[in-house]
Amino acid sequence: MKLWEGRFSAPMSADADSFNESLSFDKKLYQADIAASVAHATMLGEQNIIAPQEAQAICDGLKEILAEIENGTLAVAGAEDIHSFVEGELVRRIGDAGKKLHTARSRNDQVATDMRLYVRGSIDGAIALLRDLTETLLTRAHESLRYIMPGFTHLRKAQPITCGQYFLAYAEMFLRDLDRFSALRARMNVMPLGSAALAGTSYPIDREITRKLLKFDEISQNSLDAVSDRDFVAEYAFNASLVMAHLSRLCEDTILYTSDEFGYWTIPDEYSTGSSIMPQKKNPDLPELVRGKTGRVYGHLLALLATLKGLPLAYNKDLQEDKEGFFDTETTLFSCVSIYTALMKKMKLNVNVMYEAAGGGFSTATDVADYLAKKGVPFRDAHAITGKLVRYCIDKKTTLDSIPLSVFQEMSHVFEKDVLAVVTVRVSAEGRNSVGGSSQEAARKNLYSVRRRLKKY
Ligand code: ARG
């Protein structure tokens, strides 16, 4: 039985019905749908659009349906979509009063409201998970503030950095993601209910009542826009895409750093996988999967943007296509952030390997050039002199921190004994003490700053 079949002389064919249906996926909206219907019925009763007893019967019936879906005694099946299912079930239970629920309402403002409620809850879920992840990174940063590791550009060793600063870089990214989700929550908490099919309604509804009941901050001001606006779903998809981009970079670092060639980190056995043929292998499947899933989250964003493009005002059934992509985005985002939080909590840091590696690749060469420049040599000349020193080390197969002072002085008389400390990785990392730099002190300030900004969430 369809909500709209009065106008038709033949029932919908089975193939058309199954193509058209959305219950198989929009049943996830059942809580939102029932909450919105309870608010709507309450308002209809308070405004005397329907009798208060009828409103009461509707609300009681809806709550019963909710309880039965939650405890598994009522299977959500056999209707076109979640809205038809709930209404049909209500009418089956309470009869004619149930048929009044849809007064002054359309499935168009109903689905727009349901999606807002669901996405709002999902934003709160994303914020909680991102907070955990950022806190985990803060903990790792705190315990590794004094450790030294190589910093890279172009995936070539560039300068020694503190490990603390490394983890804080990711904390900054996820903090921006938190900001984005929280700004989205504030922007999207606007109620479309009361827009009806597209143009509002002639019933004396009071949208303030439903707004308060559903905890929206504002009421939409244009019904044509309100029923067809899915910007908030697209923004969610974009925010999720950027989280995945950040996670995927962390995955890439993880895969490299845990390889035999790098050996900086070790993935704990509980989070590793093996090979079915090569007995010696320990594979980074989890980071690879998270990196891989990033593509499908981007895909959902692009699919939705393409769906929204070119839709004539107001509601069009194309909008039903927002849901599967959104639900998959949510599930993927939540599972990836959760697994990475667990993984980062347990990741073993091979402090000595990182320290040894930090000295490779002449990573303190910039410090040598800076040393000369600070003593009055123009930086360009200092760069050239240091370049020659590096050349010398390459030819002699030695390193900057192993050559004697006499070699330095052959290249420039400005070098004095203190240069021998400058070329060590610790002095190098600790020397970069500018705000936001890699020294322990600067990284500690960064840590306090991230911790303070995280408190908001
Ligand atoms: N399942 C539909 C959706 O997701 C519900 C709204 C149906 N509205 C309509 N006019 N057919 O968008």
GROMACS .gro file of C-alpha atoms and ligand atoms in nm:
model
  469
    1MET     CA    1   0.000   0.000   0.000
    2LYS     CA    2   0.153   0.329  -0.112
    3LEU     CA    3   0.093   0.663   0.058
    4TRP     CA    4   0.005   0.814  -0.277
    5GLU     CA    5  -0.180   0.539  -0.465
    6GLY     CA    6  -0.525   0.706  -0.470
    7ARG     CA    7  -0.453   0.875  -0.801
    8PHE     CA    8  -0.344   0.556  -0.977
    9SER     CA    9  -0.548   0.284  -1.142
   10ALA     CA   10  -0.280   0.012  -1.146
   11PRO     CA   11  -0.039  -0.091  -0.871
   12MET     CA   12   0.329  -0.023  -0.922
   13SER     CA   13   0.511  -0.303  -1.100
   14ALA     CA   14   0.748  -0.503  -0.884
   15ASP     CA   15   1.063  -0.400  -1.071
   16ALA     CA   16   0.970  -0.030  -1.058
   17ASP     CA   17   0.890  -0.065  -0.691
   18SER     CA   18   1.221  -0.222  -0.607
   19PHE     CA   19   1.413   0.034  -0.815
   20ASN     CA   20   1.231   0.321  -0.646
   21GLU     CA   21   1.247   0.205  -0.286
   22SER     CA   22   1.486   0.349  -0.031
   23LEU     CA   23   1.381   0.166   0.284
   24SER     CA   24   1.668  -0.082   0.246
   25PHE     CA   25   1.909   0.201   0.330
   26ASP     CA   26   1.705   0.488   0.477
   27LYS     CA   27   1.584   0.267   0.760
   28LYS     CA   28   1.890   0.401   0.938
   29LEU     CA   29   1.687   0.721   0.977
   30TYR     CA   30   1.419   0.559   1.194
   31GLN     CA   31   1.510   0.741   1.516
   32ALA     CA   32   1.529   1.078   1.343
   33ASP     CA   33   1.207   1.012   1.154
   34ILE     CA   34   1.016   0.920   1.469
   35ALA     CA   35   1.159   1.211   1.669
   36ALA     CA   36   1.057   1.456   1.394
   37SER     CA   37   0.709   1.301   1.374
   38VAL     CA   38   0.661   1.322   1.752
   39ALA     CA   39   0.756   1.691   1.739
   40HIS     CA   40   0.528   1.755   1.442
   41ALA     CA   41   0.229   1.577   1.602
   42THR     CA   42   0.286   1.761   1.930
   43MET     CA   43   0.280   2.092   1.746
   44LEU     CA   44  -0.032   1.995   1.547
   45GLY     CA   45  -0.206   1.917   1.878
   46GLU     CA   46  -0.092   2.236   2.052
   47GLN     CA   47  -0.212   2.443   1.756
   48ASN     CA   48  -0.544   2.255   1.749
   49ILE     CA   49  -0.482   2.158   1.389
   50ILE     CA   50  -0.564   1.808   1.511
   51ALA     CA   51  -0.734   1.722   1.839
   52PRO     CA   52  -0.495   1.704   2.137
   53GLN     CA   53  -0.611   1.345   2.209
   54GLU     CA   54  -0.526   1.249   1.854
   55ALA     CA   55  -0.183   1.407   1.891
   56GLN     CA   56  -0.135   1.212   2.213
   57ALA     CA   57  -0.237   0.885   2.047
   58ILE     CA   58   0.005   0.953   1.761
   59CYS     CA   59   0.295   1.025   1.998
   60ASP     CA   60   0.224   0.715   2.207
   61GLY     CA   61   0.201   0.502   1.895
   62LEU     CA   62   0.526   0.641   1.758
   63LYS     CA   63   0.710   0.577   2.084
   64GLU     CA   64   0.584   0.221   2.087
   65ILE     CA   65   0.710   0.173   1.731
   66LEU     CA   66   1.048   0.316   1.828
   67ALA     CA   67   1.077   0.084   2.127
   68GLU     CA   68   0.988  -0.219   1.919
   69ILE     CA   69   1.237  -0.136   1.645
   70GLU     CA   70   1.506  -0.087   1.910
   71ASN     CA   71   1.436  -0.416   2.087
   72GLY     CA   72   1.417  -0.604   1.760
   73THR     CA   73   1.052  -0.710   1.777
   74LEU     CA   74   0.950  -0.492   1.481
   75ALA     CA   75   1.128  -0.557   1.151
   76VAL     CA   76   1.167  -0.248   0.935
   77ALA     CA   77   1.054  -0.383   0.597
   78GLY     CA   78   0.773  -0.385   0.342
   79ALA     CA   79   0.741  -0.015   0.260
   80GLU     CA   80   0.875   0.235   0.007
   81ASP     CA   81   1.084   0.431   0.255
   82ILE     CA   82   1.124   0.490   0.629
   83HIS     CA   83   0.860   0.764   0.628
   84SER     CA   84   0.596   0.539   0.469
   85PHE     CA   85   0.697   0.254   0.697
   86VAL     CA   86   0.654   0.449   1.020
   87GLU     CA   87   0.328   0.609   0.910
   88GLY     CA   88   0.186   0.278   0.783
   89GLU     CA   89   0.278   0.106   1.107
   90LEU     CA   90   0.118   0.388   1.307
   91VAL     CA   91  -0.211   0.369   1.114
   92ARG     CA   92  -0.214  -0.010   1.156
   93ARG     CA   93  -0.189   0.042   1.532
   94ILE     CA   94  -0.403   0.348   1.607
   95GLY     CA   95  -0.627   0.377   1.299
   96ASP     CA   96  -0.768   0.710   1.181
   97ALA     CA   97  -0.575   0.937   1.419
   98GLY     CA   98  -0.258   0.802   1.260
   99LYS     CA   99  -0.377   0.920   0.921
  100LYS     CA  100  -0.367   1.278   1.051
  101LEU     CA  101   0.007   1.277   1.121
  102HIS     CA  102   0.090   1.389   0.770
  103THR     CA  103  -0.124   1.705   0.796
  104ALA     CA  104   0.075   2.018   0.704
  105ARG     CA  105   0.379   1.812   0.613
  106SER     CA  106   0.535   1.644   0.313
  107ARG     CA  107   0.793   1.372   0.280
  108ASN     CA  108   1.009   1.642   0.128
  109ASP     CA  109   1.046   1.850   0.444
  110GLN     CA  110   1.034   1.527   0.644
  111VAL     CA  111   1.336   1.368   0.474
  112ALA     CA  112   1.526   1.698   0.482
  113THR     CA  113   1.461   1.718   0.857
  114ASP     CA  114   1.549   1.353   0.919
  115MET     CA  115   1.877   1.391   0.734
  116ARG     CA  116   1.966   1.703   0.931
  117LEU     CA  117   1.898   1.526   1.258
  118TYR     CA  118   2.097   1.220   1.154
  119VAL     CA  119   2.392   1.418   1.014
  120ARG     CA  120   2.396   1.636   1.326
  121GLY     CA  121   2.433   1.325   1.542
  122SER     CA  122   2.699   1.194   1.311
  123ILE     CA  123   2.895   1.520   1.339
  124ASP     CA  124   2.891   1.478   1.717
  125GLY     CA  125   3.019   1.122   1.672
  126ALA     CA  126   3.297   1.239   1.439
  127ILE     CA  127   3.398   1.511   1.687
  128ALA     CA  128   3.424   1.261   1.972
  129LEU     CA  129   3.638   1.023   1.765
  130LEU     CA  130   3.865   1.299   1.635
  131ARG     CA  131   3.910   1.426   1.990
  132ASP     CA  132   4.031   1.080   2.097
  133LEU     CA  133   4.270   1.059   1.806
  134THR     CA  134   4.411   1.408   1.871
  135GLU     CA  135   4.451   1.330   2.242
  136THR     CA  136   4.637   1.011   2.154
  137LEU     CA  137   4.873   1.207   1.931
  138LEU     CA  138   4.926   1.458   2.212
  139THR     CA  139   5.020   1.176   2.448
  140ARG     CA  140   5.265   1.035   2.195
  141ALA     CA  141   5.408   1.384   2.141
  142HIS     CA  142   5.446   1.440   2.513
  143GLU     CA  143   5.643   1.120   2.570
  144SER     CA  144   5.868   1.180   2.268
  145LEU     CA  145   5.942   1.551   2.296
  146ARG     CA  146   6.313   1.490   2.349
  147TYR     CA  147   6.364   1.216   2.092
  148ILE     CA  148   6.528   1.305   1.764
  149MET     CA  149   6.426   1.178   1.422
  150PRO     CA  150   6.497   1.278   1.064
  151GLY     CA  151   6.269   1.542   0.914
  152PHE     CA  152   6.208   1.501   0.543
  153THR     CA  153   6.136   1.711   0.239
  154HIS     CA  154   6.090   1.537  -0.098
  155LEU     CA  155   6.125   1.219   0.111
  156ARG     CA  156   6.495   1.300   0.143
  157LYS     CA  157   6.646   1.363   0.486
  158ALA     CA  158   6.634   1.738   0.536
  159GLN     CA  159   6.694   1.839   0.899
  160PRO     CA  160   6.678   1.661   1.235
  161ILE     CA  161   6.350   1.725   1.418
  162THR     CA  162   6.208   1.626   1.753
  163CYS     CA  163   5.969   1.335   1.749
  164GLY     CA  164   5.729   1.541   1.958
  165GLN     CA  165   5.701   1.796   1.682
  166TYR     CA  166   5.629   1.520   1.433
  167PHE     CA  167   5.323   1.394   1.623
  168LEU     CA  168   5.204   1.748   1.689
  169ALA     CA  169   5.198   1.816   1.315
  170TYR     CA  170   4.925   1.553   1.281
  171ALA     CA  171   4.750   1.680   1.594
  172GLU     CA  172   4.728   2.021   1.421
  173MET     CA  173   4.565   1.861   1.115
  174PHE     CA  174   4.302   1.676   1.317
  175LEU     CA  175   4.240   1.988   1.524
  176ARG     CA  176   4.154   2.171   1.201
  177ASP     CA  177   3.920   1.882   1.116
  178LEU     CA  178   3.755   1.927   1.454
  179ASP     CA  179   3.713   2.297   1.382
  180ARG     CA  180   3.556   2.217   1.046
  181PHE     CA  181   3.306   1.967   1.190
  182SER     CA  182   3.213   2.198   1.472
  183ALA     CA  183   3.163   2.495   1.234
  184LEU     CA  184   2.948   2.271   1.015
  185ARG     CA  185   2.737   2.171   1.313
  186ALA     CA  186   2.667   2.535   1.392
  187ARG     CA  187   2.585   2.616   1.029
  188MET     CA  188   2.363   2.316   0.956
  189ASN     CA  189   2.150   2.318   1.271
  190VAL     CA  190   1.860   2.485   1.089
  191MET     CA  191   1.517   2.321   1.075
  192PRO     CA  192   1.346   2.262   0.737
  193LEU     CA  193   1.032   2.107   0.894
  194GLY     CA  194   0.729   2.322   0.811
  195SER     CA  195   0.843   2.382   0.453
  196ALA     CA  196   0.600   2.107   0.344
  197ALA     CA  197   0.636   1.990  -0.019
  198LEU     CA  198   0.806   2.306  -0.146
  199ALA     CA  199   0.607   2.618  -0.068
  200GLY     CA  200   0.508   2.607   0.297
  201THR     CA  201   0.156   2.541   0.420
  202SER     CA  202  -0.174   2.719   0.480
  203TYR     CA  203  -0.226   2.549   0.818
  204PRO     CA  204  -0.153   2.766   1.124
  205ILE     CA  205   0.160   2.572   1.219
  206ASP     CA  206   0.404   2.703   1.481
  207ARG     CA  207   0.755   2.614   1.367
  208GLU     CA  208   0.902   2.752   1.690
  209ILE     CA  209   0.744   2.461   1.880
  210THR     CA  210   0.900   2.194   1.658
  211ARG     CA  211   1.231   2.382   1.648
  212LYS     CA  212   1.260   2.373   2.026
  213LEU     CA  213   1.153   2.011   2.053
  214LEU     CA  214   1.409   1.902   1.796
  215LYS     CA  215   1.682   2.130   1.938
  216PHE     CA  216   1.749   2.321   1.619
  217ASP     CA  217   1.908   2.666   1.657
  218GLU     CA  218   1.711   2.825   1.377
  219ILE     CA  219   1.422   2.779   1.136
  220SER     CA  220   1.482   2.780   0.760
  221GLN     CA  221   1.357   3.098   0.594
  222ASN     CA  222   1.291   2.977   0.240
  223SER     CA  223   1.090   2.661   0.187
  224LEU     CA  224   1.207   2.605  -0.173
  225ASP     CA  225   1.569   2.604  -0.060
  226ALA     CA  226   1.500   2.416   0.263
  227VAL     CA  227   1.351   2.105   0.099
  228SER     CA  228   1.626   2.079  -0.161
  229ASP     CA  229   1.933   2.191   0.035
  230ARG     CA  230   2.186   1.914   0.088
  231ASP     CA  231   2.488   2.143   0.133
  232PHE     CA  232   2.534   2.002   0.482
  233VAL     CA  233   2.574   1.649   0.345
  234ALA     CA  234   2.828   1.772   0.091
  235GLU     CA  235   3.016   1.962   0.360
  236TYR     CA  236   3.020   1.654   0.580
  237ALA     CA  237   3.158   1.456   0.287
  238PHE     CA  238   3.427   1.718   0.231
  239ASN     CA  239   3.523   1.732   0.599
  240ALA     CA  240   3.541   1.354   0.606
  241SER     CA  241   3.753   1.359   0.289
  242LEU     CA  242   4.003   1.591   0.450
  243VAL     CA  243   4.021   1.375   0.764
  244MET     CA  244   4.090   1.081   0.534
  245ALA     CA  245   4.359   1.283   0.352
  246HIS     CA  246   4.530   1.348   0.686
  247LEU     CA  247   4.494   0.988   0.797
  248SER     CA  248   4.621   0.867   0.464
  249ARG     CA  249   4.937   1.076   0.501
  250LEU     CA  250   4.989   0.928   0.846
  251CYS     CA  251   4.934   0.584   0.691
  252GLU     CA  252   5.198   0.653   0.430
  253ASP     CA  253   5.446   0.757   0.701
  254THR     CA  254   5.352   0.446   0.899
  255ILE     CA  255   5.409   0.215   0.604
  256LEU     CA  256   5.748   0.372   0.532
  257TYR     CA  257   5.864   0.408   0.891
  258THR     CA  258   5.776   0.048   0.980
  259SER     CA  259   5.952  -0.098   0.674
  260ASP     CA  260   6.277  -0.292   0.717
  261GLU     CA  261   6.452  -0.011   0.530
  262PHE     CA  262   6.348   0.259   0.779
  263GLY     CA  263   6.275   0.068   1.100
  264TYR     CA  264   6.175   0.385   1.294
  265TRP     CA  265   5.852   0.236   1.428
  266THR     CA  266   5.723  -0.116   1.484
  267ILE     CA  267   5.356  -0.204   1.440
  268PRO     CA  268   5.251  -0.421   1.735
  269ASP     CA  269   5.171  -0.780   1.638
  270GLU     CA  270   4.803  -0.737   1.733
  271TYR     CA  271   4.769  -0.478   1.458
  272SER     CA  272   4.979  -0.653   1.192
  273THR     CA  273   4.904  -0.915   0.932
  274GLY     CA  274   5.111  -1.190   0.773
  275SER     CA  275   5.156  -1.337   0.430
  276SER     CA  276   4.996  -1.664   0.319
  277ILE     CA  277   5.310  -1.766   0.130
  278MET     CA  278   5.606  -1.578   0.281
  279PRO     CA  279   5.638  -1.690   0.642
  280GLN     CA  280   5.874  -1.410   0.743
  281LYS     CA  281   5.643  -1.125   0.649
  282LYS     CA  282   5.471  -0.878   0.875
  283ASN     CA  283   5.250  -0.655   0.667
  284PRO     CA  284   5.099  -0.311   0.737
  285ASP     CA  285   4.751  -0.404   0.609
  286LEU     CA  286   4.564  -0.167   0.839
  287PRO     CA  287   4.739   0.153   0.727
  288GLU     CA  288   4.716   0.033   0.369
  289LEU     CA  289   4.342  -0.022   0.406
  290VAL     CA  290   4.286   0.320   0.561
  291ARG     CA  291   4.489   0.477   0.279
  292GLY     CA  292   4.285   0.276   0.030
  293LYS     CA  293   3.949   0.369   0.179
  294THR     CA  294   4.036   0.735   0.138
  295GLY     CA  295   3.958   0.699  -0.232
  296ARG     CA  296   3.605   0.584  -0.174
  297VAL     CA  297   3.529   0.866   0.068
  298TYR     CA  298   3.650   1.115  -0.198
  299GLY     CA  299   3.429   0.926  -0.444
  300HIS     CA  300   3.118   0.984  -0.233
  301LEU     CA  301   3.192   1.356  -0.218
  302LEU     CA  302   3.225   1.380  -0.594
  303ALA     CA  303   2.916   1.167  -0.652
  304LEU     CA  304   2.707   1.394  -0.434
  305LEU     CA  305   2.840   1.713  -0.593
  306ALA     CA  306   2.756   1.569  -0.934
  307THR     CA  307   2.406   1.475  -0.813
  308LEU     CA  308   2.338   1.824  -0.681
  309LYS     CA  309   2.459   1.999  -0.994
  310GLY     CA  310   2.179   2.104  -1.224
  311LEU     CA  311   1.883   2.009  -1.004
  312PRO     CA  312   1.590   2.238  -1.083
  313LEU     CA  313   1.419   2.389  -0.780
  314ALA     CA  314   1.286   2.245  -0.557
  315TYR     CA  315   1.281   1.879  -0.443
  316ASN     CA  316   1.378   1.610  -0.695
  317LYS     CA  317   1.404   1.239  -0.634
  318ASP     CA  318   1.772   1.258  -0.728
  319LEU     CA  319   1.819   1.374  -0.370
  320GLN     CA  320   1.745   1.024  -0.246
  321GLU     CA  321   2.094   0.946  -0.378
  322ASP     CA  322   2.252   1.147  -0.096
  323LYS     CA  323   2.202   0.867   0.153
  324GLU     CA  324   2.400   0.557   0.058
  325GLY     CA  325   2.714   0.762  -0.005
  326PHE     CA  326   2.666   0.949   0.320
  327PHE     CA  327   2.612   0.636   0.529
  328ASP     CA  328   2.917   0.470   0.377
  329THR     CA  329   3.120   0.786   0.437
  330GLU     CA  330   3.017   0.785   0.801
  331THR     CA  331   3.093   0.415   0.855
  332THR     CA  332   3.428   0.441   0.676
  333LEU     CA  333   3.529   0.758   0.857
  334PHE     CA  334   3.439   0.622   1.199
  335SER     CA  335   3.611   0.288   1.149
  336CYS     CA  336   3.928   0.446   1.007
  337VAL     CA  337   3.962   0.707   1.283
  338SER     CA  338   3.896   0.444   1.552
  339ILE     CA  339   4.143   0.189   1.421
  340TYR     CA  340   4.412   0.453   1.379
  341THR     CA  341   4.361   0.581   1.730
  342ALA     CA  342   4.411   0.227   1.859
  343LEU     CA  343   4.714   0.176   1.637
  344MET     CA  344   4.881   0.502   1.736
  345LYS     CA  345   4.829   0.421   2.104
  346LYS     CA  346   5.024   0.098   2.059
  347MET     CA  347   5.285   0.193   1.800
  348LYS     CA  348   5.638   0.113   1.919
  349LEU     CA  349   5.895   0.389   1.856
  350ASN     CA  350   6.250   0.271   1.790
  351VAL     CA  351   6.414   0.573   1.943
  352ASN     CA  352   6.774   0.475   1.874
  353VAL     CA  353   6.711   0.389   1.511
  354MET     CA  354   6.548   0.727   1.456
  355TYR     CA  355   6.831   0.906   1.635
  356GLU     CA  356   7.098   0.731   1.425
  357ALA     CA  357   6.902   0.797   1.107
  358ALA     CA  358   6.867   1.166   1.190
  359GLY     CA  359   7.238   1.220   1.133
  360GLY     CA  360   7.241   1.068   0.785
  361GLY     CA  361   7.216   1.263   0.462
  362PHE     CA  362   7.424   1.554   0.599
  363SER     CA  363   7.111   1.673   0.772
  364THR     CA  364   7.300   1.933   0.975
  365ALA     CA  365   7.440   2.111   0.669
  366THR     CA  366   7.195   2.401   0.708
  367ASP     CA  367   7.325   2.449   1.062
  368VAL     CA  368   7.680   2.479   0.929
  369ALA     CA  369   7.571   2.741   0.676
  370ASP     CA  370   7.375   2.924   0.947
  371TYR     CA  371   7.684   2.910   1.171
  372LEU     CA  372   7.888   3.094   0.909
  373ALA     CA  373   7.611   3.339   0.831
  374LYS     CA  374   7.575   3.426   1.199
  375LYS     CA  375   7.947   3.511   1.196
  376GLY     CA  376   7.900   3.759   0.914
  377VAL     CA  377   7.952   3.544   0.602
  378PRO     CA  378   7.673   3.629   0.350
  379PHE     CA  379   7.429   3.335   0.350
  380ARG     CA  380   7.485   3.258  -0.021
  381ASP     CA  381   7.860   3.224   0.040
  382ALA     CA  382   7.798   3.025   0.356
  383HIS     CA  383   7.575   2.792   0.150
  384ALA     CA  384   7.853   2.744  -0.109
  385ILE     CA  385   8.125   2.677   0.153
  386THR     CA  386   7.902   2.421   0.325
  387GLY     CA  387   7.825   2.263  -0.010
  388LYS     CA  388   8.198   2.209  -0.057
  389LEU     CA  389   8.222   2.051   0.287
  390VAL     CA  390   7.941   1.811   0.196
  391ARG     CA  391   8.119   1.732  -0.132
  392TYR     CA  392   8.435   1.656   0.069
  393CYS     CA  393   8.240   1.421   0.299
  394ILE     CA  394   8.083   1.241   0.003
  395ASP     CA  395   8.425   1.194  -0.160
  396LYS     CA  396   8.585   1.074   0.163
  397LYS     CA  397   8.278   0.867   0.259
  398THR     CA  398   8.253   1.043   0.592
  399THR     CA  399   8.000   1.260   0.776
  400LEU     CA  400   7.987   1.622   0.893
  401ASP     CA  401   8.008   1.520   1.258
  402SER     CA  402   8.320   1.301   1.201
  403ILE     CA  403   8.554   1.540   1.021
  404PRO     CA  404   8.821   1.726   1.218
  405LEU     CA  405   8.821   2.102   1.272
  406SER     CA  406   9.119   2.139   1.035
  407VAL     CA  407   8.900   2.034   0.740
  408PHE     CA  408   8.639   2.294   0.830
  409GLN     CA  409   8.911   2.557   0.854
  410GLU     CA  410   9.051   2.462   0.513
  411MET     CA  411   8.716   2.563   0.367
  412SER     CA  412   8.685   2.885   0.570
  413HIS     CA  413   8.893   3.055   0.835
  414VAL     CA  414   8.568   3.164   1.006
  415PHE     CA  415   8.516   2.814   1.151
  416GLU     CA  416   8.613   2.774   1.515
  417LYS     CA  417   8.602   2.482   1.755
  418ASP     CA  418   8.237   2.535   1.845
  419VAL     CA  419   8.130   2.422   1.498
  420LEU     CA  420   8.191   2.063   1.610
  421ALA     CA  421   7.885   2.084   1.837
  422VAL     CA  422   7.676   2.256   1.573
  423VAL     CA  423   7.694   1.953   1.344
  424THR     CA  424   7.540   1.714   1.597
  425VAL     CA  425   7.176   1.626   1.545
  426ARG     CA  426   7.067   1.721   1.895
  427VAL     CA  427   7.218   2.070   1.881
  428SER     CA  428   7.071   2.105   1.534
  429ALA     CA  429   6.715   2.012   1.636
  430GLU     CA  430   6.735   2.204   1.963
  431GLY     CA  431   6.868   2.510   1.784
  432ARG     CA  432   6.549   2.561   1.583
  433ASN     CA  433   6.374   2.734   1.865
  434SER     CA  434   6.160   2.977   1.667
  435VAL     CA  435   5.786   2.974   1.740
  436GLY     CA  436   5.651   2.655   1.580
  437GLY     CA  437   6.004   2.514   1.539
  438SER     CA  438   6.134   2.167   1.619
  439SER     CA  439   6.327   2.227   1.943
  440GLN     CA  440   6.197   2.059   2.255
  441GLU     CA  441   6.102   2.395   2.398
  442ALA     CA  442   5.917   2.510   2.087
  443ALA     CA  443   5.743   2.172   2.054
  444ARG     CA  444   5.638   2.189   2.419
  445LYS     CA  445   5.476   2.527   2.354
  446ASN     CA  446   5.307   2.377   2.049
  447LEU     CA  447   5.182   2.093   2.271
  448TYR     CA  448   5.033   2.335   2.524
  449SER     CA  449   4.871   2.529   2.243
  450VAL     CA  450   4.712   2.219   2.088
  451ARG     CA  451   4.596   2.102   2.430
  452ARG     CA  452   4.435   2.439   2.497
  453ARG     CA  453   4.261   2.450   2.158
  454LEU     CA  454   4.143   2.091   2.200
  455LYS     CA  455   3.964   2.177   2.525
  456LYS     CA  456   3.682   2.333   2.322
  457TYR     CA  457   3.575   1.987   2.207
  458ARG     N1  458   1.303   0.858  -0.009
  458ARG     C1  459   1.287   0.994  -0.046
  458ARG     C2  460   1.424   1.065  -0.034
  458ARG     O1  461   1.511   1.008   0.019
  458ARG     C3  462   1.191   1.059   0.046
  458ARG     C4  463   1.122   1.177  -0.009
  458ARG     C5  464   1.024   1.138  -0.111
  458ARG     N2  465   0.957   1.250  -0.164
  458ARG     C6  466   0.891   1.247  -0.279
  458ARG     N3  467   0.834   1.358  -0.318
  458ARG     N4  468   0.885   1.140  -0.351
  458ARG     O2  469   1.442   1.175  -0.081
   0.00000   0.00000   0.00000
